[in-house]
PDB file of C-alpha atoms in Angstrom:
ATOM      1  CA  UNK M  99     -45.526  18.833  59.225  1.00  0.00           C
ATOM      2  CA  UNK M 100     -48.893  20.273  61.141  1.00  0.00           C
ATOM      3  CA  UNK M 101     -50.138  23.270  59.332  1.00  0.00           C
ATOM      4  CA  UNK M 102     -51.426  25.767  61.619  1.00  0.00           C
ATOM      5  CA  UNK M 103     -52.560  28.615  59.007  1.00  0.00           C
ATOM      6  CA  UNK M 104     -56.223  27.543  58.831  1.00  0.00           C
ATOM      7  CA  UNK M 105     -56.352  27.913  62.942  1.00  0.00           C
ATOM      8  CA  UNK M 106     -54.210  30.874  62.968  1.00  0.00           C
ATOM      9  CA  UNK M 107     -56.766  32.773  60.622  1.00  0.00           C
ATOM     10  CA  UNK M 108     -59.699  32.257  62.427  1.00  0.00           C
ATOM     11  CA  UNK M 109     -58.280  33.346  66.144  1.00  0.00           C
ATOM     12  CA  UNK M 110     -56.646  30.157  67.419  1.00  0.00           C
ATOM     13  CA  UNK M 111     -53.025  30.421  68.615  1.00  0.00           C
ATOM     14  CA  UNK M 112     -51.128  27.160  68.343  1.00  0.00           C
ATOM     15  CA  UNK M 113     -47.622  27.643  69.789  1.00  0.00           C
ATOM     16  CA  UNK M 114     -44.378  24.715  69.987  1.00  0.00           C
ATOM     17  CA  UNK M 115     -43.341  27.318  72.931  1.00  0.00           C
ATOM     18  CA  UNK M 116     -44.149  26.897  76.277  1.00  0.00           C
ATOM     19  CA  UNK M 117     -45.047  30.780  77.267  1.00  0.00           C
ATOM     20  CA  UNK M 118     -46.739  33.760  76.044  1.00  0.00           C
ATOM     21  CA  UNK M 119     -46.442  37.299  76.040  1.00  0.00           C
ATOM     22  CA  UNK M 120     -49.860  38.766  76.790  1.00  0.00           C
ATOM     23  CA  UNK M 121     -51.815  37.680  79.845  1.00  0.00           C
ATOM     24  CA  UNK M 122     -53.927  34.231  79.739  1.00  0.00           C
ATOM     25  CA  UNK M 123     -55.992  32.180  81.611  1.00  0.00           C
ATOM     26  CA  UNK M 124     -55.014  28.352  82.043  1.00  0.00           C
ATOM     27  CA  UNK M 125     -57.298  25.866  81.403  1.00  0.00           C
ATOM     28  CA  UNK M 126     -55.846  22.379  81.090  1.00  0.00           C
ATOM     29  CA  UNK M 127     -53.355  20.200  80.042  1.00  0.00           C
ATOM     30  CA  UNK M 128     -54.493  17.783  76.688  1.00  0.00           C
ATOM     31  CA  UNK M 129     -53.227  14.804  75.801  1.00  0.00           C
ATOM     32  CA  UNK M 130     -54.678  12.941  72.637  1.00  0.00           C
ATOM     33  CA  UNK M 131     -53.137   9.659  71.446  1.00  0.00           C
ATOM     34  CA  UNK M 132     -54.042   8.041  68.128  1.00  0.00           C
ATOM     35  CA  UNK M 133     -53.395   4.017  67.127  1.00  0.00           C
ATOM     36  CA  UNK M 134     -53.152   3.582  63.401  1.00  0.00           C
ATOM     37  CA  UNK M 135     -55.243   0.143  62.973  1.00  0.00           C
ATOM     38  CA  UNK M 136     -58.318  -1.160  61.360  1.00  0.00           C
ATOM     39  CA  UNK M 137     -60.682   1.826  61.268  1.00  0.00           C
ATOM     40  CA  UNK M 138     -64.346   0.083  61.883  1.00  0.00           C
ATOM     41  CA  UNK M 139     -65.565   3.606  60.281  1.00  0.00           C
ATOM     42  CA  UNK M 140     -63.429   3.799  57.336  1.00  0.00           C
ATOM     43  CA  UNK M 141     -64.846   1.268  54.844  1.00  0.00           C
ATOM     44  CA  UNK M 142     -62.726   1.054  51.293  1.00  0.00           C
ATOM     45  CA  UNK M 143     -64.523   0.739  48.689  1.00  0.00           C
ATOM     46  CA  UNK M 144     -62.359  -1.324  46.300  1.00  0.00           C
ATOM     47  CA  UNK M 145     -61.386  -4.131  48.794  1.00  0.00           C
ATOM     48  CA  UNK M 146     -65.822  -3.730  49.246  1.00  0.00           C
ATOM     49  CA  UNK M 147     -65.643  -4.628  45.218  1.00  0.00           C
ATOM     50  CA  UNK M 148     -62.869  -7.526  45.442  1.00  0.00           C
ATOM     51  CA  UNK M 149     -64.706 -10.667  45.258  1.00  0.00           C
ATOM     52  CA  UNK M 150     -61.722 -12.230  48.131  1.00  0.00           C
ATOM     53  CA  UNK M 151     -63.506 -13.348  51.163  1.00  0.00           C
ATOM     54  CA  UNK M 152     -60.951 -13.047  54.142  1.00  0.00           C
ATOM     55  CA  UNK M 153     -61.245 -12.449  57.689  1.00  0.00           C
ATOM     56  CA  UNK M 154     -57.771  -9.883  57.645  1.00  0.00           C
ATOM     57  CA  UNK M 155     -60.197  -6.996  56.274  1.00  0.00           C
ATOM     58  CA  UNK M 156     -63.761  -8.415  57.046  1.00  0.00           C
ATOM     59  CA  UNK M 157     -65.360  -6.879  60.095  1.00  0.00           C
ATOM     60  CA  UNK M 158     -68.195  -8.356  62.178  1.00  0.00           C
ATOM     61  CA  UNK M 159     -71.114  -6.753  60.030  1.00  0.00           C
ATOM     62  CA  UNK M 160     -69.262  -8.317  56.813  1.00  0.00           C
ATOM     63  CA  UNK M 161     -67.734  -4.796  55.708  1.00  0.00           C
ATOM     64  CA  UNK M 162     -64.422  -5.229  54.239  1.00  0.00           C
ATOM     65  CA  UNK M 163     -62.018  -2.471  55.841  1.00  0.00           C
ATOM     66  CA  UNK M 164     -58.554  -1.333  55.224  1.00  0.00           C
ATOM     67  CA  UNK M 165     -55.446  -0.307  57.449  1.00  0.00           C
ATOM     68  CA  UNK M 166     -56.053   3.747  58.665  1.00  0.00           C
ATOM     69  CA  UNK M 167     -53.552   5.888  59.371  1.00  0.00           C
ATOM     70  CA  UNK M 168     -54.733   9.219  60.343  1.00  0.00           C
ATOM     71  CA  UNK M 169     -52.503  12.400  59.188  1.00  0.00           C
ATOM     72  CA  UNK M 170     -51.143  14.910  61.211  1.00  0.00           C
ATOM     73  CA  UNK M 171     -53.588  17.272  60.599  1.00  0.00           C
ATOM     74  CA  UNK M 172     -56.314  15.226  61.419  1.00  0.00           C
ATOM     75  CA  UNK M 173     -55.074  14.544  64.537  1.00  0.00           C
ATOM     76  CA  UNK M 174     -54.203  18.716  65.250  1.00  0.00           C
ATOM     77  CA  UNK M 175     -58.116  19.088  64.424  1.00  0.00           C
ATOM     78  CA  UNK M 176     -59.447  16.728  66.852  1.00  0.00           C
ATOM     79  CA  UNK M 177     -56.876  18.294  69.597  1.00  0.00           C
ATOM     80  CA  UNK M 178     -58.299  21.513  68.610  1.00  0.00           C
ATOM     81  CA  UNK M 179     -61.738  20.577  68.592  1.00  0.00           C
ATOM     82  CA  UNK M 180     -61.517  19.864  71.817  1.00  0.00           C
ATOM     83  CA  UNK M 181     -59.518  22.643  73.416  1.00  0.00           C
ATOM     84  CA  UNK M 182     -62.198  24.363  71.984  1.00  0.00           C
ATOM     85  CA  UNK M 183     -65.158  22.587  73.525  1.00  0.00           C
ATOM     86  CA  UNK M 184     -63.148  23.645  76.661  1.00  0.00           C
ATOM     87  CA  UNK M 185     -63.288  27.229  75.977  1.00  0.00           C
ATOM     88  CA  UNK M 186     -59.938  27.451  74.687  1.00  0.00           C
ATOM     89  CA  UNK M 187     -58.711  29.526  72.398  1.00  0.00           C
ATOM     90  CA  UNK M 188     -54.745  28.573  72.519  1.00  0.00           C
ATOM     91  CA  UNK M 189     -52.483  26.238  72.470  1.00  0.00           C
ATOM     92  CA  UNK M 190     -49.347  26.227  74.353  1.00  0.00           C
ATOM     93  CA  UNK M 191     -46.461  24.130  74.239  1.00  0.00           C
ATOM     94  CA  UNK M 192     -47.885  21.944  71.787  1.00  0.00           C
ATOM     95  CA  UNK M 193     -45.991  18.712  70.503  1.00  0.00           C
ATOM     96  CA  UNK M 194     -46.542  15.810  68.265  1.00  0.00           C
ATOM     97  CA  UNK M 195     -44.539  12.656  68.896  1.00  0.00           C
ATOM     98  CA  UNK M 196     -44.427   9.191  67.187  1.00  0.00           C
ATOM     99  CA  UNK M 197     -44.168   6.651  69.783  1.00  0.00           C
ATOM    100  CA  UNK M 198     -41.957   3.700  68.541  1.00  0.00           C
ATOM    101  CA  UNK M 199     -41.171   0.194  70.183  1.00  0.00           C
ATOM    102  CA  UNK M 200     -37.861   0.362  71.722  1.00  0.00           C
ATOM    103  CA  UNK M 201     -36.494  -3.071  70.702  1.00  0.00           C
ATOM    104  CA  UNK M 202     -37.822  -4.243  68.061  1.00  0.00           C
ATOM    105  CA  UNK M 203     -38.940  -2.476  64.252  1.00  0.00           C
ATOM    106  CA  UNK M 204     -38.096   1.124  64.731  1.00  0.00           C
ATOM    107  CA  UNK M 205     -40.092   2.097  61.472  1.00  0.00           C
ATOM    108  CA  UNK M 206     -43.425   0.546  62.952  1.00  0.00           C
ATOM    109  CA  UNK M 207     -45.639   3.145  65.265  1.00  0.00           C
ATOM    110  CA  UNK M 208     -47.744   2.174  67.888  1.00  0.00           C
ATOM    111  CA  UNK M 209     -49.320   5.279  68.706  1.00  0.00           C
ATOM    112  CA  UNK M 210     -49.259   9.271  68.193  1.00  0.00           C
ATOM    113  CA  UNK M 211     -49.457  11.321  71.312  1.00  0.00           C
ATOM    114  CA  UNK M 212     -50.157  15.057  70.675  1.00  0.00           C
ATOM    115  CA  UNK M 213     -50.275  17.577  73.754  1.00  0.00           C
ATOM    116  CA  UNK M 214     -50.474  20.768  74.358  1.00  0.00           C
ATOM    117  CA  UNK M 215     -51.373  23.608  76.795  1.00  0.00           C
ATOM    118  CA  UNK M 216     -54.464  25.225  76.641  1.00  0.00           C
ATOM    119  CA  UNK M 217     -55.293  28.123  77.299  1.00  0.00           C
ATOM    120  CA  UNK M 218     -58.073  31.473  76.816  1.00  0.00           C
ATOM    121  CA  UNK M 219     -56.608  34.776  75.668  1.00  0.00           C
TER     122      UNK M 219
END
């Protein structure tokens, strides 16, 4: 569940529909997709700590890591970061989807796509 209060109360219209009421001007279509993986950035500090020396978490500069994840409204923020840097101020027909492998584990994802509309009011 994407929370869209913080946005909301500072200007920014996200909207799940595809129109909207008062007269806009179209700026582009956005499409962001995140892979959960091995986050080179993300360093955890208590497989840092653990004295195991394997190459499953080790990166290249000998930094242990951990599997990343990033939540929903992580993702929504970097979408609207950059509808912003556009000169957006809207969202239109947004929608998050988790994109699943077809025949195989249905529980595993192997990406998040998030798009949307945007637009200036």
């Amino acid at each position: 569940m994407a929370d869209f209060r913080p946005y909301t109360e500072e200007g920014f219209i996200i909207s799940p529909l595809s129109s909207y009421a008062a007269p806009y001007k179209p700026l582009a279509t956005i499409c962001i997709e995140f892979t959960p993986g091995y986050d080179r950035t993300y360093v955890n500090e208590k497989i840092v700590e653990s004295k195991v020396n394997d190459d499953m978490y080790l990166s290249a500069n000998g930094k242990k890591q951990q599997w990343r994840c990033p939540t929903q409204d992580e993702m929504l923020k970097k979408l609207v970061d950059y509808a912003k840097s556009i000169g957006a101020n809207g969202l239109l027909d947004y929608r998050f989807e988790a994109v699943r492998p077809v025949k195989s584990n249905f529980n595993q994802v192997l990406y998040y796509r998030l798009t949307a509309f945007a637009i200036s009011i």
